[in-house]
Structures are given as C-alpha cells and as structure tokens.
Coordinates of C-alpha atoms in Angstrom, one line a residue:
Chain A
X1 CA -28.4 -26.2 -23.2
X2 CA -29.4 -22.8 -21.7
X3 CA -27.6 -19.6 -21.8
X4 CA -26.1 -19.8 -18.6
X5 CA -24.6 -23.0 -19.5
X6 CA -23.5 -21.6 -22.8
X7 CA -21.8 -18.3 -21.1
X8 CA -20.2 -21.1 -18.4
X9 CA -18.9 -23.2 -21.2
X10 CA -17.3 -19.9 -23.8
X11 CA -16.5 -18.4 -20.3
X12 CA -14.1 -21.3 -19.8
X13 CA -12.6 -22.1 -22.5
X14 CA -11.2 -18.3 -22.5
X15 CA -10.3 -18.5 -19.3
X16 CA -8.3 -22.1 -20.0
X17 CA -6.7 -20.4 -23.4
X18 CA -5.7 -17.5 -21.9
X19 CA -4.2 -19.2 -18.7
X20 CA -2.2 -21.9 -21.2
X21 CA -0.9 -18.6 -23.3
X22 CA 0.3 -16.9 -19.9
X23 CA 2.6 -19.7 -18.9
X24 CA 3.6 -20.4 -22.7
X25 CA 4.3 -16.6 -23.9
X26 CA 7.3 -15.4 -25.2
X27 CA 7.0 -12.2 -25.2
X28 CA 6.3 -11.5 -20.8
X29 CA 4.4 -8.5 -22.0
X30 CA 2.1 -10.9 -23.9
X31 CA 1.7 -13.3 -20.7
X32 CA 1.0 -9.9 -19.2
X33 CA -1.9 -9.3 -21.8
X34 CA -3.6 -12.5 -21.1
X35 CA -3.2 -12.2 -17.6
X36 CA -5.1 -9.3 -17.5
X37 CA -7.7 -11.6 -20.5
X38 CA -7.6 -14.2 -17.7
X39 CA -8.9 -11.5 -14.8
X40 CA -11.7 -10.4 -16.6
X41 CA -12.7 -13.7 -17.5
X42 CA -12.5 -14.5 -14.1
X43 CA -14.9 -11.5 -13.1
X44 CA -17.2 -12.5 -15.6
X45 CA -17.6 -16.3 -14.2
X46 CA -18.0 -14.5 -10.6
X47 CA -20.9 -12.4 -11.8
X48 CA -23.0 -15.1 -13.3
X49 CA -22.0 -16.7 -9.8
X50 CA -24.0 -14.3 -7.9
X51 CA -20.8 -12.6 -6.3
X52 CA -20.9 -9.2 -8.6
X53 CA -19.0 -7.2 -6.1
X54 CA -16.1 -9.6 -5.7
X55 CA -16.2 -9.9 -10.1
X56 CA -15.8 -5.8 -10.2
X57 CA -13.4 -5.7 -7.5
X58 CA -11.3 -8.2 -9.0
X59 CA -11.4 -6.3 -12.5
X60 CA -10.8 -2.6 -10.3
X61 CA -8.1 -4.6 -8.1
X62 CA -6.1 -7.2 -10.2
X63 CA -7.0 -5.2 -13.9
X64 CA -6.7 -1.9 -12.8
X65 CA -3.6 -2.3 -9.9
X66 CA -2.0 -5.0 -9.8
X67 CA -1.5 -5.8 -13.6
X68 CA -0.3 -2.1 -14.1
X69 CA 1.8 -3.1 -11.4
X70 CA 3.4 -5.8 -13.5
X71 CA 3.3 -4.2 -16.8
X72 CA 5.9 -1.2 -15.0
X73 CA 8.4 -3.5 -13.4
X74 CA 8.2 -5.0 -17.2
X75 CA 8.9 -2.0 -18.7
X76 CA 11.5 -0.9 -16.2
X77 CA 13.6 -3.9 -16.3
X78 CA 13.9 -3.8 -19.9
X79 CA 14.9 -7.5 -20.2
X80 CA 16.7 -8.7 -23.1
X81 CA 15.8 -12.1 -24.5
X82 CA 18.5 -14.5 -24.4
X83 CA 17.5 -17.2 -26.8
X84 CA 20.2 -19.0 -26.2
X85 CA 18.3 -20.8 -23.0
X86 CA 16.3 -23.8 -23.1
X87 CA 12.9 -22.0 -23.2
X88 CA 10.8 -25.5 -22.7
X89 CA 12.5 -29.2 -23.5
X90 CA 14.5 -29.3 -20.3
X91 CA 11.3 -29.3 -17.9
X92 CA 8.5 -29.5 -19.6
X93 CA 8.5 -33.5 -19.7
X94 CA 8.6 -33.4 -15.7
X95 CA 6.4 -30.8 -15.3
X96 CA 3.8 -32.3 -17.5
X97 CA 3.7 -35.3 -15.6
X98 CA 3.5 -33.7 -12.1
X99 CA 0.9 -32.0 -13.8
X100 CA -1.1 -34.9 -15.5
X101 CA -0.8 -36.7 -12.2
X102 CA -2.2 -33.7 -10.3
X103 CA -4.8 -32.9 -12.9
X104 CA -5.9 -37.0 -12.3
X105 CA -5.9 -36.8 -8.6
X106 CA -8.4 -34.1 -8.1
X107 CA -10.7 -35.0 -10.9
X108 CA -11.0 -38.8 -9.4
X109 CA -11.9 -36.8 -5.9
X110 CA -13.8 -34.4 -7.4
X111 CA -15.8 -37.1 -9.7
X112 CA -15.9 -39.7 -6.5
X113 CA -17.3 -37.3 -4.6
X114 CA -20.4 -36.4 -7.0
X115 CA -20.9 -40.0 -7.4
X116 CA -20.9 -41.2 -3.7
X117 CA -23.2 -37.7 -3.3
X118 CA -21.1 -36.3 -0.4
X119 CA -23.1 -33.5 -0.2
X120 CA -22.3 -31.1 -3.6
X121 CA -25.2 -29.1 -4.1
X122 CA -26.8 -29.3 -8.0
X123 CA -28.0 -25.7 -8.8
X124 CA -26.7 -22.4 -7.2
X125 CA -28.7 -21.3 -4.6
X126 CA -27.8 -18.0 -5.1
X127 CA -29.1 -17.3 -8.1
X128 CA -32.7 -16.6 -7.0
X129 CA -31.8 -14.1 -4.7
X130 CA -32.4 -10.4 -4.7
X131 CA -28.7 -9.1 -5.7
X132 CA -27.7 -7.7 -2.6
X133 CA -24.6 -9.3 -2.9
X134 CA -22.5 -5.9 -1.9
X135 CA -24.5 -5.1 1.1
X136 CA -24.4 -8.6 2.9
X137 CA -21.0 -8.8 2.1
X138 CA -20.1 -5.5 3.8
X139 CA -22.4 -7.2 6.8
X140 CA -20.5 -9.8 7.2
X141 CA -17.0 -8.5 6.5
X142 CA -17.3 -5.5 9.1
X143 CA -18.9 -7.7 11.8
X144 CA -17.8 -10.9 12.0
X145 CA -14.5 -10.9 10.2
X146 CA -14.0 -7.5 11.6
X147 CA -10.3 -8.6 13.1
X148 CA -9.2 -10.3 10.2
X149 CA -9.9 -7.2 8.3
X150 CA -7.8 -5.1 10.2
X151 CA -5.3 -7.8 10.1
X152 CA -4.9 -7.4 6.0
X153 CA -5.0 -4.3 6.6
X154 CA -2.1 -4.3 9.1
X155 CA -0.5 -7.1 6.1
X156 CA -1.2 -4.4 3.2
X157 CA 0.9 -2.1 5.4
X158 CA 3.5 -4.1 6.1
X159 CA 4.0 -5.3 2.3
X160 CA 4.0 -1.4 1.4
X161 CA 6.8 -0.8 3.9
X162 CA 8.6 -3.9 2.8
X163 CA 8.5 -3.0 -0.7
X164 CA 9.8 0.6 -0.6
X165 CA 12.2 -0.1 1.8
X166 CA 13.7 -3.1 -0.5
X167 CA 13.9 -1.0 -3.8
X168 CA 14.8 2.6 -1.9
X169 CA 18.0 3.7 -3.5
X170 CA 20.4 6.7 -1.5
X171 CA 20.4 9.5 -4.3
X172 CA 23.5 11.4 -4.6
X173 CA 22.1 14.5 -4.4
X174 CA 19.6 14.1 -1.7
X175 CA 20.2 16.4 1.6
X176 CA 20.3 15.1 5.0
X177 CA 20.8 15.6 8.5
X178 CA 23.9 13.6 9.2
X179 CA 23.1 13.0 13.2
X180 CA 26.5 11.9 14.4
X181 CA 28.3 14.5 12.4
X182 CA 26.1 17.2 14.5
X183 CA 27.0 15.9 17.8
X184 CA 30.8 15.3 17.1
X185 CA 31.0 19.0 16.0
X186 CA 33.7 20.8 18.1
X187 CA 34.0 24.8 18.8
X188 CA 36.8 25.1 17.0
X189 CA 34.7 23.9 13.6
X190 CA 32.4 26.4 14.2
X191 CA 33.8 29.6 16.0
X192 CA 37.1 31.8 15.3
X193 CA 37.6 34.7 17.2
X194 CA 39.7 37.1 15.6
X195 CA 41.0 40.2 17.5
X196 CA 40.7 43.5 15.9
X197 CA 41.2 47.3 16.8
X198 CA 38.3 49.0 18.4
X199 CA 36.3 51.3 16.4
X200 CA 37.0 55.0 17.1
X201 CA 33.4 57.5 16.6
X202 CA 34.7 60.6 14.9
X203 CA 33.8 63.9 15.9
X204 CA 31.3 64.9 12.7
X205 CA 29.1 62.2 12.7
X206 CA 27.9 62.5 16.7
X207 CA 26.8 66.6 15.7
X208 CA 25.1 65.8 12.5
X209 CA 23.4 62.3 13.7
X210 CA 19.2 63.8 15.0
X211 CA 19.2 61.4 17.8
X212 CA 21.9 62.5 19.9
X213 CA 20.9 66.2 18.7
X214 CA 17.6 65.9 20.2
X215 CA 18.2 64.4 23.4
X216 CA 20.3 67.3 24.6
Chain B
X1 CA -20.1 -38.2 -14.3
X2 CA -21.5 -34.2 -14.6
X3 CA -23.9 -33.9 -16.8
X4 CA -23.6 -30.5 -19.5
X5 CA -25.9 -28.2 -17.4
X6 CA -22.9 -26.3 -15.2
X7 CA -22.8 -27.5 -11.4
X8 CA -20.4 -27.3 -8.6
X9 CA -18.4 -30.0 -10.1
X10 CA -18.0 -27.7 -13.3
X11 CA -16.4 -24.6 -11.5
X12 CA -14.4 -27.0 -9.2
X13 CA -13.2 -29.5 -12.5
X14 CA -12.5 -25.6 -14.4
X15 CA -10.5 -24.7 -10.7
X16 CA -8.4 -28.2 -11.0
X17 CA -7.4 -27.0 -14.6
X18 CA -6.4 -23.6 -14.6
X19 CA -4.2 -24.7 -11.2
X20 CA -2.4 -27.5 -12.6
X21 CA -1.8 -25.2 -16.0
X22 CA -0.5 -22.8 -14.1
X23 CA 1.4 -25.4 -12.2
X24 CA 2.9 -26.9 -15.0
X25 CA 4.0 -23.1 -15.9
X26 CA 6.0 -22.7 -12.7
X27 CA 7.7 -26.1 -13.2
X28 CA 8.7 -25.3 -16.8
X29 CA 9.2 -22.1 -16.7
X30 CA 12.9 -21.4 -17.1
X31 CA 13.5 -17.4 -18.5
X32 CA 11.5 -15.0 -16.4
X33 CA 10.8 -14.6 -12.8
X34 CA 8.2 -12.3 -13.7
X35 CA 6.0 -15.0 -15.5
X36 CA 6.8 -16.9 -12.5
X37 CA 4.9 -14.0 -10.5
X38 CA 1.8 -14.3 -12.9
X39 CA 1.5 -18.4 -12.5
X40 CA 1.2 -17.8 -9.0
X41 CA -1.6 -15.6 -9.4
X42 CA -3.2 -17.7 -11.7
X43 CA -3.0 -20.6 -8.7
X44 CA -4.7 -17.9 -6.3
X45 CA -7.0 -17.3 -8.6
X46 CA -7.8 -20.7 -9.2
X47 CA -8.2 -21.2 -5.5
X48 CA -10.5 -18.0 -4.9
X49 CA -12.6 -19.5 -8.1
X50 CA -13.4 -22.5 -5.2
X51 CA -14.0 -20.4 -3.0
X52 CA -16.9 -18.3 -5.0
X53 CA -17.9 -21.6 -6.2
X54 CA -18.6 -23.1 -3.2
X55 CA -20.3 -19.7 -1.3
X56 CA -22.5 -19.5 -4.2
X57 CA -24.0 -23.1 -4.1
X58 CA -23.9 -23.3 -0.5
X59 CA -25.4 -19.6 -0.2
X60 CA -22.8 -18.8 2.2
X61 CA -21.1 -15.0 1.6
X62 CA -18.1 -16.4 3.9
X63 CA -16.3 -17.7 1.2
X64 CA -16.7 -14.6 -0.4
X65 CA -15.0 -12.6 2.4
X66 CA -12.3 -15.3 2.4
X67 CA -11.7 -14.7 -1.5
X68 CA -11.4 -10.9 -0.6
X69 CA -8.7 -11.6 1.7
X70 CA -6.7 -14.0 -0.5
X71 CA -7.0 -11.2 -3.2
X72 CA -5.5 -8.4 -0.4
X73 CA -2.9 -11.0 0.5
X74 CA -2.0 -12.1 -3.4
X75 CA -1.5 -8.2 -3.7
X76 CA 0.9 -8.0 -1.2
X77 CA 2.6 -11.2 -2.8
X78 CA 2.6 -9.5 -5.8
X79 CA 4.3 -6.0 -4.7
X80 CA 6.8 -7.6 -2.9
X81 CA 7.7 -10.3 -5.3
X82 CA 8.1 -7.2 -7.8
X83 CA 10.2 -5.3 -5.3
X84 CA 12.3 -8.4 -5.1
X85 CA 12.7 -9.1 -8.7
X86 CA 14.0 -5.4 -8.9
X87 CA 16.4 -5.6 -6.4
X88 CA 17.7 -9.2 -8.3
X89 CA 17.8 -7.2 -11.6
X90 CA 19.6 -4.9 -10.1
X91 CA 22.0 -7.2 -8.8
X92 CA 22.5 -9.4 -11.8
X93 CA 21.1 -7.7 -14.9
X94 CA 18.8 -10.6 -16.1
X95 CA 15.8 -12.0 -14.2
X96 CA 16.1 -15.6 -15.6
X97 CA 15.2 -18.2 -13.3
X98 CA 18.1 -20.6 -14.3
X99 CA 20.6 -18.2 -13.6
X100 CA 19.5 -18.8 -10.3
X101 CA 22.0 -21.7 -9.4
X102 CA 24.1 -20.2 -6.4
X103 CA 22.5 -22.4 -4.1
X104 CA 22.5 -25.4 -6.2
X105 CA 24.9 -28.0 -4.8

C-alpha cells in the first residue's frame, strides 16, 4: 500500500469520525468543533486530489468564515439544554433505516458501475500535472463561467441583504427622519408671532457710537 | 469490488458515507436547529467531494468551478439559515426542532 493510499485511507476515517460526532454531539459547540475537524479534513483529501486551491479556499472560506459564523449565533443564543427531550430513541430507528437503505442503493450503483466498466477512470489523471491548479482555474472561471460568476455574486448579495434585513432590530434610541411627520407639519407648529413695542434709540448712544460720528 | 489502492470508486463510496451520516443526522436530530444547519453542510460537502472527485480523474477543472459555486451558494445557505434561527430564538426562546409542531396536523 503506498502513501497516498495510506493518507486516503487515515484521511477518511477522520473525516467519517468527525462527521458521525457532528450529528451525535451533545454539546452544539462540540458538533461545531468537529465540523470545523471535518473541513480541514476535507481540504486535506482535495489537495492530494490535485485541486489545492479549492482545499485552501475551503479551509479560508468554511474554517475561517463560515464556522466563525456558527460558533457566534452559538454563543449568542445561549441555548439552555433541556434534557428532558428525547435526544435519539424517537427517530433514530427510522432514520437508520432510510439511511441503511440509502447507503445500499448507491454503493450497489456505485459497485455495478465499476464492475460493468461504465467508464470510471482507475488512477487520477491529474496527479502528473504541473500544479497549476489556481491558474487554470481562474481561466476557466473568468471566461467561460464568467455569467455564472456574476450570478453568485449577485446570490452572495442578495443573501447579505436578506440576512440583515431579517435580524435588523429598531433601536430605541436611534434618530430618524420621520418623512410623513415633515410633510404634515403645519405653520402653526412651527411659527408664533408675538407682537411687541418697537424699540426706541436713545439719544447717548447715536453721539458716542464712531460710525455715525464719522459719516457726518 | 475496489481493490485497496484508492480510485474513483473510493472518494465516491467515502461521498455515499459521509451523506447518508449526515442524512441520518437530519432525520434524528431532534434538539437544535443549529446542528441541523451543520448536517446540511456536511451533505454539500459530500456533494462537492464528487465533484473534486470526478474533475480530478477525468482532468476536467469544471467540476472544480462547480464545487466553488456550491461552496458560495452553501454560504449563503448558511447566513441566512443563521439569520432565521435568530429571528426563531427570538421568537420562542429555544431553537429545538420539536418544538416546531405548529404546522403539524
């Protein structure tokens, strides 16, 4: 067995353990944990694939956003656990069996289709390639799949908008501009005219004021 | 059946696995929306783990490009799942998937 082989087989079985411990945690900030074991395993299998840039994305991305992501909402919500619910005997017999049955169905297609040779490639033909992974990816995503790259973009943008807008809270103490109010204003709210005596200039402070001494 | 050198059939037989573990988490999964959240990265995972699979054996770099979009597109699954989950916190003060029975009949 070579090393490859060796790294596949280690590389799995993490991946497999850390997946079974996300779904079986108690703890969510555990699940979190091996979510984020899970991701880097994940990055790992990519890079002995031959796709390096997508395995360091995934770790900058999923490890360095998304999980970060996940471990604030955790710590914000401050959950309680109520162990008074059924944590796993009410569904777990069902879900097992979906899940057997699943598990059955694509291995038989998966093994029929090695054994009837439909085509599945033996060895990687990547792997004896200079690694210029990055740059024919760039190639390729900025000329043809140029539109569908503006069209996650456009997604991203719309999933930001969505998500502010859905957890914005009104502050109390925030200021303003109240449109309607503005428009509905009358005179009266604004203006009073209040009627007083004129002012009378008294005789002493015309001689001793320089401007009006000068000009004669 | 594969033999122990790793092949296609490996990373595809690995793919089937970690989607039907993750499966079997969403069925089961009973306390926490928010684990619910990871599972279903774990199935996009699994799917982009095809995907990488299959562009590396076939020396394709298109399923590579689709991988980076079902990673932008997870993202924005994931930020507004996690918007949603707060605004159900807020609503009800727990985030436990079986207290989510109004619509059951």
């Amino acid at each position: 067995m070579s090393f490859s082989a060796f790294l596949f087989y280690v590389l799995a079985a993490i991946l497999l353990a850390s997946a079974v411990r996300v779904v079986s945690a108690r703890q969510p900030v555990h699940a979190a944990l091996s979510l984020v074991l899970a991701f880097f395993t994940m990055a790992a299998l990519w890079i002995t694939l031959g796709a390096e840039f997508l395995g360091l994305a995934l770790v900058v991305i999923y490890v360095g956003a998304v999980m970060v992501l996940f471990l604030f909402v955790l710590m914000m919500l401050d959950v309680r656990q109520t162990d008074k619910t059924p944590r796993w005997r009410l569904h777990l017999i069902p879900a097992l069996a979906i899940g057997a049955l699943m598990l059955l169905e694509i291995v038989l297609l998966i093994v029929d289709g090695v054994k009837t040779k439909t085509a599945l490639p033996e060895s990687a033909a990547s792997m004896d390639k200079p690694l210029d992974n990055t740059r024919e990816l760039g190639k390729l995503l900025f000329e043809d799949y140029l539109y569908s790259l503006e069209l996650v973009g456009v997604l991203l943008l719309v999933g930001m908008i969505a998500a502010i807008v859905l957890t914005h809270r009104q502050s109390r103490f925030a200021k303003r501009q109240e449109v309607s109010e503005q428009i509905a204003v009358t005179r009266d709210d604004r203006l009073r005219v209040v009627s007083m005596p004129a002012e009378v200039e008294a005789e002493d402070a015309t001689a001793h004021s320089p401007d009006k001494t000068g000009g004669h | 059946m594969p033999g122990l050198e790793p092949t296609l059939t490996h990373y595809l037989l690995l793919a089937a696995a970690l989607l039907v573990i993750s499966l079997v988490g969403i069925i089961a999964n009973r306390r926490n929306v928010l684990v619910l959240l990871m599972a279903i990265e774990l199935v996009l995972l699994s799917a982009n783990l095809n995907f990488v699979a299959f562009s590396a054996y076939y020396n394709d770099l298109s399923g590579q490009v689709m991988t980076m979009f079902v990673l932008a597109t997870a993202a924005v699954e994931s930020a507004v799942g996690l918007a949603l989950l707060i605004l159900l916190f807020r609503r009800r003060g727990n985030i436990a998937v079986q207290t989510l029975d109004v619509m059951k009949g």
